[in-house]
Short mmCIF file of C-alpha atoms (C1' of nucleotides) in Angstrom, two decimals:
data_model
loop_
_atom_site.label_atom_id
_atom_site.label_comp_id
_atom_site.label_asym_id
_atom_site.label_seq_id
_atom_site.Cartn_x
_atom_site.Cartn_y
_atom_site.Cartn_z
CA MET A 1 83.23 96.84 43.61
CA LYS A 2 84.79 99.99 44.98
CA VAL A 3 87.97 99.23 46.94
CA LEU A 4 89.78 102.56 47.15
CA SER A 5 88.18 105.89 47.99
CA LYS A 6 88.14 108.66 45.41
CA GLY A 7 90.88 110.35 47.40
CA SER A 8 93.32 107.45 46.94
CA VAL A 9 92.35 107.00 43.30
CA TYR A 10 92.88 110.69 42.50
CA ALA A 11 96.18 110.78 44.40
CA LEU A 12 97.56 107.73 42.58
CA ARG A 13 96.48 109.04 39.19
CA ALA A 14 97.84 112.51 39.83
CA LEU A 15 101.19 111.38 41.21
CA THR A 16 101.60 108.81 38.45
CA TYR A 17 100.99 111.65 36.00
CA VAL A 18 103.63 113.76 37.73
CA VAL A 19 106.20 110.96 37.53
CA ALA A 20 105.35 110.09 33.93
CA HIS A 21 105.17 113.61 32.51
CA LYS A 22 107.12 115.94 34.76
CA GLY A 23 110.45 114.19 35.27
CA ASP A 24 110.48 114.98 38.96
CA ILE A 25 111.93 118.46 38.49
CA GLY A 26 110.51 121.36 40.47
CA TYR A 27 106.98 121.95 41.63
CA VAL A 28 103.85 121.08 39.67
CA SER A 29 100.82 123.25 40.30
CA ILE A 30 97.63 121.60 41.51
CA GLY A 31 95.73 123.68 38.97
CA GLU A 32 97.57 122.07 36.09
CA LEU A 33 97.07 118.55 37.49
CA SER A 34 93.40 119.31 38.07
CA ARG A 35 92.95 120.44 34.46
CA SER A 36 95.06 117.68 32.91
CA LEU A 37 93.34 114.84 34.75
CA ASP A 38 89.87 116.36 35.06
CA ILE A 39 89.82 116.18 38.84
CA SER A 40 88.17 118.83 41.05
CA PHE A 41 90.81 121.42 41.97
CA HIS A 42 89.65 121.96 45.56
CA PHE A 43 89.23 118.26 46.20
CA LEU A 44 92.68 117.52 44.84
CA THR A 45 94.09 120.28 47.03
CA LYS A 46 92.61 118.66 50.13
CA ILE A 47 94.03 115.28 49.18
CA PHE A 48 97.50 116.71 48.61
CA GLN A 49 97.33 118.55 51.93
CA GLN A 50 97.05 115.20 53.69
CA LEU A 51 99.96 113.77 51.73
CA THR A 52 102.04 116.88 52.42
CA GLN A 53 101.35 116.66 56.15
CA ALA A 54 102.31 113.00 56.03
CA GLY A 55 105.67 113.90 54.50
CA ILE A 56 105.08 112.20 51.15
CA LEU A 57 104.80 115.48 49.25
CA GLU A 58 106.37 118.91 49.63
CA SER A 59 104.43 122.01 48.73
CA TYR A 60 105.37 125.56 47.88
CA ARG A 61 103.09 128.58 47.68
CA GLY A 62 103.14 131.44 45.24
CA PRO A 63 104.03 131.76 41.57
CA ASN A 64 105.72 128.62 40.17
CA GLY A 65 104.71 126.87 43.36
CA GLY A 66 102.85 123.60 43.62
CA ILE A 67 103.64 120.13 44.93
CA LYS A 68 106.47 117.67 44.37
CA LEU A 69 107.48 114.29 45.68
CA ALA A 70 109.45 114.49 48.92
CA ARG A 71 111.53 111.47 47.84
CA PRO A 72 112.49 109.94 44.48
CA PRO A 73 109.57 108.06 42.86
CA HIS A 74 111.24 104.65 43.19
CA GLU A 75 111.27 105.10 46.97
CA ILE A 76 107.57 105.91 47.31
CA LYS A 77 105.37 102.83 47.61
CA VAL A 78 101.72 102.82 46.67
CA ILE A 79 100.87 101.54 50.13
CA GLU A 80 102.23 104.70 51.74
CA ILE A 81 99.65 106.77 49.89
CA VAL A 82 96.88 104.31 50.64
CA ASP A 83 97.81 104.22 54.32
CA VAL A 84 97.53 108.00 54.61
CA LEU A 85 94.28 108.37 52.70
CA GLU A 86 92.42 105.23 53.79
CA GLY A 87 93.57 105.07 57.37
CA PRO A 88 95.06 102.24 59.43
CA GLU A 89 91.96 100.01 59.34
CA PHE A 90 91.99 99.59 55.58
CA PHE A 91 93.39 96.04 55.58
CA ASN A 92 91.67 95.11 58.80
CA THR A 93 88.12 94.60 57.54
CA CYS A 94 85.85 91.56 57.53
CA LEU A 95 84.13 90.67 54.25
CA LEU A 96 80.90 90.10 56.16
CA GLY A 97 81.34 93.26 58.22
CA LEU A 98 81.58 91.41 61.52
CA PRO A 99 83.41 93.41 64.19
CA GLY A 100 86.14 91.42 65.91
CA CYS A 101 86.43 88.91 63.09
CA GLY A 102 89.99 87.53 63.19
CA GLU A 103 92.20 84.51 63.63
CA PHE A 104 90.55 83.40 66.88
CA ASP A 105 86.99 84.40 66.15
CA PRO A 106 86.59 84.15 62.38
CA CYS A 107 83.57 84.56 60.12
CA PRO A 108 82.85 81.79 57.58
CA VAL A 109 84.90 83.46 54.83
CA HIS A 110 87.73 84.75 57.01
CA ASP A 111 90.49 82.47 55.69
CA PHE A 112 89.90 83.27 52.05
CA TRP A 113 89.53 86.96 52.67
CA ALA A 114 92.67 87.18 54.79
CA LYS A 115 94.68 85.77 51.86
CA ALA A 116 93.04 88.09 49.35
CA LYS A 117 93.75 91.14 51.53
CA GLU A 118 97.35 90.05 51.99
CA ALA A 119 97.81 89.72 48.22
CA LEU A 120 96.51 93.26 47.73
CA ARG A 121 98.65 94.63 50.54
CA ARG A 122 101.69 92.95 49.06
CA GLU A 123 100.98 94.41 45.62
CA PHE A 124 100.71 97.90 47.13
CA GLU A 125 103.88 97.26 49.11
CA LEU A 126 105.87 96.18 46.04
CA THR A 127 104.64 98.80 43.60
CA THR A 128 106.28 102.23 43.57
CA LEU A 129 105.31 105.45 41.87
CA ALA A 130 108.31 105.02 39.57
CA GLU A 131 106.87 101.78 38.25
CA LEU A 132 103.46 103.29 37.67
CA GLY A 133 105.03 106.26 35.91
CA THR A 134 107.22 104.05 33.72
CA LYS A 135 104.27 101.92 32.68
CA VAL A 136 102.35 105.01 31.66
CA SER A 137 105.15 106.76 29.76
CA ASP A 138 106.76 103.67 28.20
CA GLU A 139 103.71 101.61 27.40
CA ARG A 140 101.25 104.47 26.99
CA LEU A 141 98.83 102.96 29.49
CA ARG A 142 95.80 105.00 30.43
CA ILE A 143 95.63 107.30 33.39
CA LYS A 144 92.88 109.65 32.27
CA PRO A 145 89.16 108.91 31.87
CA MET B 1 88.12 98.38 52.62
CA LYS B 2 84.44 97.83 51.98
CA VAL B 3 83.88 95.38 49.12
CA LEU B 4 80.27 94.27 49.52
CA SER B 5 77.30 96.57 50.21
CA LYS B 6 75.37 96.17 53.46
CA GLY B 7 72.62 94.51 51.45
CA SER B 8 74.87 91.65 50.33
CA VAL B 9 76.45 91.32 53.75
CA TYR B 10 73.09 91.13 55.53
CA ALA B 11 71.72 88.68 52.96
CA LEU B 12 74.71 86.34 53.32
CA ARG B 13 74.60 86.48 57.10
CA ALA B 14 70.85 85.94 57.26
CA LEU B 15 70.77 83.07 54.77
CA THR B 16 73.76 81.41 56.38
CA TYR B 17 71.87 81.63 59.66
CA VAL B 18 68.82 80.04 58.06
CA VAL B 19 70.87 77.13 56.69
CA ALA B 20 72.79 76.65 59.92
CA HIS B 21 69.91 76.91 62.37
CA LYS B 22 66.68 76.14 60.55
CA GLY B 23 67.37 72.93 58.67
CA ASP B 24 65.70 74.21 55.53
CA ILE B 25 62.20 73.24 56.63
CA GLY B 26 59.32 75.65 56.13
CA TYR B 27 59.34 79.41 56.21
CA VAL B 28 61.41 81.55 58.54
CA SER B 29 59.95 84.94 59.45
CA ILE B 30 61.95 88.05 58.64
CA GLY B 31 61.13 89.34 62.11
CA GLU B 32 62.92 86.41 63.75
CA LEU B 33 65.97 86.83 61.50
CA SER B 34 66.00 90.55 62.17
CA ARG B 35 65.98 90.00 65.94
CA SER B 36 68.44 87.10 65.92
CA LEU B 37 71.04 88.86 63.79
CA ASP B 38 70.37 92.44 64.90
CA ILE B 39 69.58 93.68 61.40
CA SER B 40 66.91 96.31 60.67
CA PHE B 41 63.63 94.53 59.95
CA HIS B 42 62.49 96.85 57.15
CA PHE B 43 65.89 96.88 55.51
CA LEU B 44 66.12 93.11 55.60
CA THR B 45 62.64 92.92 54.10
CA LYS B 46 63.71 95.05 51.16
CA ILE B 47 66.79 92.90 50.56
CA PHE B 48 64.76 89.68 50.65
CA GLN B 49 62.24 91.20 48.24
CA GLN B 50 64.98 91.52 45.65
CA LEU B 51 66.13 87.94 46.23
CA THR B 52 62.54 86.69 46.03
CA GLN B 53 61.94 88.50 42.74
CA ALA B 54 65.18 86.99 41.44
CA GLY B 55 63.92 83.49 42.25
CA ILE B 56 66.50 82.74 44.92
CA LEU B 57 63.99 82.88 47.77
CA GLU B 58 60.30 82.08 48.10
CA SER B 59 58.08 84.08 50.41
CA TYR B 60 54.76 83.49 52.06
CA ARG B 61 52.53 86.01 53.82
CA GLY B 62 50.45 85.63 56.94
CA PRO B 63 50.89 83.64 60.13
CA ASN B 64 53.78 81.15 59.95
CA GLY B 65 54.84 82.85 56.77
CA GLY B 66 58.29 84.16 55.98
CA ILE B 67 60.99 83.31 53.49
CA LYS B 68 62.75 80.10 52.49
CA LEU B 69 65.36 79.07 49.95
CA ALA B 70 63.88 78.28 46.55
CA ARG B 71 66.48 75.52 46.05
CA PRO B 72 68.53 73.33 48.39
CA PRO B 73 71.38 75.24 50.04
CA HIS B 74 74.11 73.26 48.23
CA GLU B 75 72.71 74.51 44.92
CA ILE B 76 72.75 78.21 45.82
CA LYS B 77 76.08 79.89 45.14
CA VAL B 78 77.24 83.01 46.94
CA ILE B 79 77.74 84.68 43.58
CA GLU B 80 74.04 84.43 42.76
CA ILE B 81 73.22 86.57 45.78
CA VAL B 82 76.02 89.02 45.04
CA ASP B 83 74.92 89.32 41.40
CA VAL B 84 71.39 90.25 42.40
CA LEU B 85 72.31 92.73 45.11
CA GLU B 86 75.45 94.33 43.61
CA GLY B 87 74.39 94.36 39.98
CA PRO B 88 76.17 93.22 36.83
CA GLU B 89 79.04 95.72 37.02
CA PHE B 90 80.38 94.38 40.31
CA PHE B 91 83.34 92.50 38.82
CA ASN B 92 83.82 94.98 36.02
CA THR B 93 85.48 97.80 37.93
CA CYS B 94 88.89 99.43 37.56
CA LEU B 95 90.97 99.85 40.72
CA LEU B 96 91.73 103.42 39.62
CA GLY B 97 88.12 104.12 38.64
CA LEU B 98 88.91 104.65 34.96
CA PRO B 99 85.95 104.05 32.65
CA GLY B 100 86.80 101.75 29.75
CA CYS B 101 89.80 100.22 31.50
CA GLY B 102 90.23 96.73 30.05
CA GLU B 103 92.41 94.31 28.12
CA PHE B 104 93.05 96.71 25.25
CA ASP B 105 93.16 99.98 27.16
CA PRO B 106 94.45 99.09 30.62
CA CYS B 107 95.36 101.28 33.56
CA PRO B 108 98.78 100.72 35.19
CA VAL B 109 97.40 98.20 37.69
CA HIS B 110 94.95 96.44 35.39
CA ASP B 111 96.74 93.08 35.17
CA PHE B 112 97.07 92.59 38.88
CA TRP B 113 93.54 93.72 39.58
CA ALA B 114 92.02 91.50 36.89
CA LYS B 115 93.57 88.47 38.61
CA ALA B 116 92.45 89.58 42.06
CA LYS B 117 88.87 90.11 40.85
CA GLU B 118 88.88 86.71 39.15
CA ALA B 119 90.03 85.04 42.38
CA LEU B 120 87.17 86.66 44.28
CA ARG B 121 84.64 85.79 41.59
CA ARG B 122 85.84 82.20 41.62
CA GLU B 123 85.54 82.00 45.41
CA PHE B 124 81.96 83.29 45.24
CA GLU B 125 81.27 80.87 42.39
CA LEU B 126 82.57 77.86 44.33
CA THR B 127 81.05 78.66 47.70
CA THR B 128 77.47 77.64 48.40
CA LEU B 129 75.12 78.52 51.23
CA ALA B 130 75.40 74.92 52.41
CA GLU B 131 79.13 75.36 52.98
CA LEU B 132 78.66 78.61 54.84
CA GLY B 133 75.97 77.03 56.98
CA THR B 134 78.10 73.96 57.73
CA LYS B 135 81.04 76.10 58.75
CA VAL B 136 78.86 78.03 61.16
CA SER B 137 77.11 75.06 62.75
CA ASP B 138 80.05 72.61 62.76
CA GLU B 139 82.91 74.90 63.63
CA ARG B 140 80.97 77.49 65.56
CA LEU B 141 82.19 80.33 63.37
CA ARG B 142 80.78 83.74 63.97
CA ILE B 143 77.85 85.17 62.09
CA LYS B 144 76.64 87.76 64.58
CA PRO B 145 78.38 90.99 65.66
"C1'" DT C 1 33.67 88.50 58.94
"C1'" DT C 2 36.70 90.30 62.00
"C1'" DG C 3 41.20 90.70 63.69
"C1'" DG C 4 46.01 89.31 64.03
"C1'" DT C 5 50.28 88.19 61.50
"C1'" DT C 6 53.14 88.43 57.95
"C1'" DT C 7 55.46 90.11 53.42
"C1'" DA C 8 55.15 93.97 49.48
"C1'" DA C 9 55.84 98.46 48.02
"C1'" DG C 10 57.13 102.84 48.15
"C1'" DA C 11 57.71 107.32 50.47
"C1'" DC C 12 60.58 109.40 53.53
"C1'" DC C 13 64.63 110.43 56.58
"C1'" DT C 14 69.73 110.10 57.91
"C1'" DT C 15 74.53 109.78 57.39
"C1'" DC C 16 78.80 110.25 55.30
"C1'" DA C 17 81.93 110.40 51.34
"C1'" DA C 18 82.53 113.46 47.71
"C1'" DG C 19 82.65 117.82 45.99
"C1'" DT C 20 82.27 123.17 46.21
"C1'" DC C 21 83.09 127.60 47.98
"C1'" DT C 22 85.32 131.32 50.60
"C1'" DC C 23 88.81 133.49 52.79
"C1'" DA C 24 93.51 133.41 54.80
"C1'" DA C 25 98.56 132.93 54.27
"C1'" DA C 26 102.78 132.62 51.79
"C1'" DA C 27 105.68 133.76 48.04
"C1'" DA C 28 107.11 136.25 43.75
"C1'" DA C 29 106.86 140.07 40.48
"C1'" DC C 30 106.07 144.57 39.70
"C1'" DG D 1 104.01 148.29 49.36
"C1'" DT D 2 100.57 146.34 46.07
"C1'" DT D 3 99.09 142.88 43.12
"C1'" DT D 4 99.13 138.27 41.40
"C1'" DT D 5 99.69 133.50 41.99
"C1'" DT D 6 99.69 129.74 44.50
"C1'" DT D 7 98.63 126.38 48.63
"C1'" DG D 8 96.16 126.02 53.51
"C1'" DA D 9 92.14 125.54 56.18
"C1'" DG D 10 87.65 125.08 57.12
"C1'" DA D 11 82.66 125.79 56.34
"C1'" DC D 12 79.15 124.45 53.41
"C1'" DT D 13 76.46 121.65 49.82
"C1'" DT D 14 75.32 117.44 47.24
"C1'" DG D 15 74.28 112.66 46.17
"C1'" DA D 16 73.89 108.05 47.09
"C1'" DA D 17 73.75 104.23 50.34
"C1'" DG D 18 71.68 102.91 54.38
"C1'" DG D 19 67.88 102.91 57.28
"C1'" DT D 20 62.89 104.06 58.94
"C1'" DC D 21 58.03 104.48 58.53
"C1'" DT D 22 53.40 103.89 56.66
"C1'" DT D 23 49.98 101.68 54.10
"C1'" DA D 24 48.48 97.84 51.25
"C1'" DA D 25 47.89 93.00 50.33
"C1'" DA D 26 47.86 88.17 51.47
"C1'" DC D 27 46.95 84.67 54.63
"C1'" DC D 28 45.23 82.23 58.89
"C1'" DA D 29 42.24 81.50 62.78
"C1'" DA D 30 38.61 82.37 65.91
#
DNA sequence: TTGGTTTAAGACCTTCAAGTCTCAAAAAAC
DNA sequence: GTTTTTTGAGACTTGAAGGTCTTAAACCAA
């Protein structure tokens, strides 16, 4: 069951790593993140470009350049990242793939699925990068394969 | 957010249609289902072949042939169909795509995601084709695009 | 037994997310 | 200035899911 695209997954892992290991000081190079987390450098670059254009990250070119969070980690919600990388239709899907499925023209599993989607959206809304980072650094939870 | 493959989605829609419109008597041809639900005939055939081999459907060739449920619709759970078409790893995935993520080596969102997956599994476990069919025929819920 | 109707099986094609590659642009160090 | 290091941008390739096509096999009916 694949819910998030690779782009979202890589972004969340990489930014959690930044928060957990880099203390939010200065720029972190994409090359280092790519090596540390075993994620394709060019692919990661493309993902970060989207997040930079969306204002979630700031980037800097040249020696000692890289990316950093545009705001403190406790202000950046997981859902912001998901919104950018998955697009606005992410929480607007029907489990049976029926176009136009909704409150007034539902499929047979609409009610259940609407609740399940809302629970996921809420989780993404309530979770910040700071929390992910804290979990990883304090409790030594996994972030690498 | 795509959770189920097209195969599962088409199977659920087609079998719900059978239960709702065909009264569970005799064989229903794949051609009719394909036309009624606007699903590729050959693709639907391949999906039903898997369900037939798994013992969920029975098929019959020749004139007036087709497929039918191997058991009464109230005995066939949605999860049986999902298990066949999605494979055994469907409910065993990590939201962050980390291999080996589990109770003793969790990713930062493991706890939440384990509960969400369990809720979905339970829903699929409790829902039968009979219920889907009833919803469609009684409440005129949508099953076609 | 011939021909029409249907599923079975597998080869083949298409599409798109995922991943790679190349060159340009910005910044720093020399 | 020139070189090195880094991100930016876009073309290109790959792999897997989705979809199509062809032939075989089973079945019925005239």
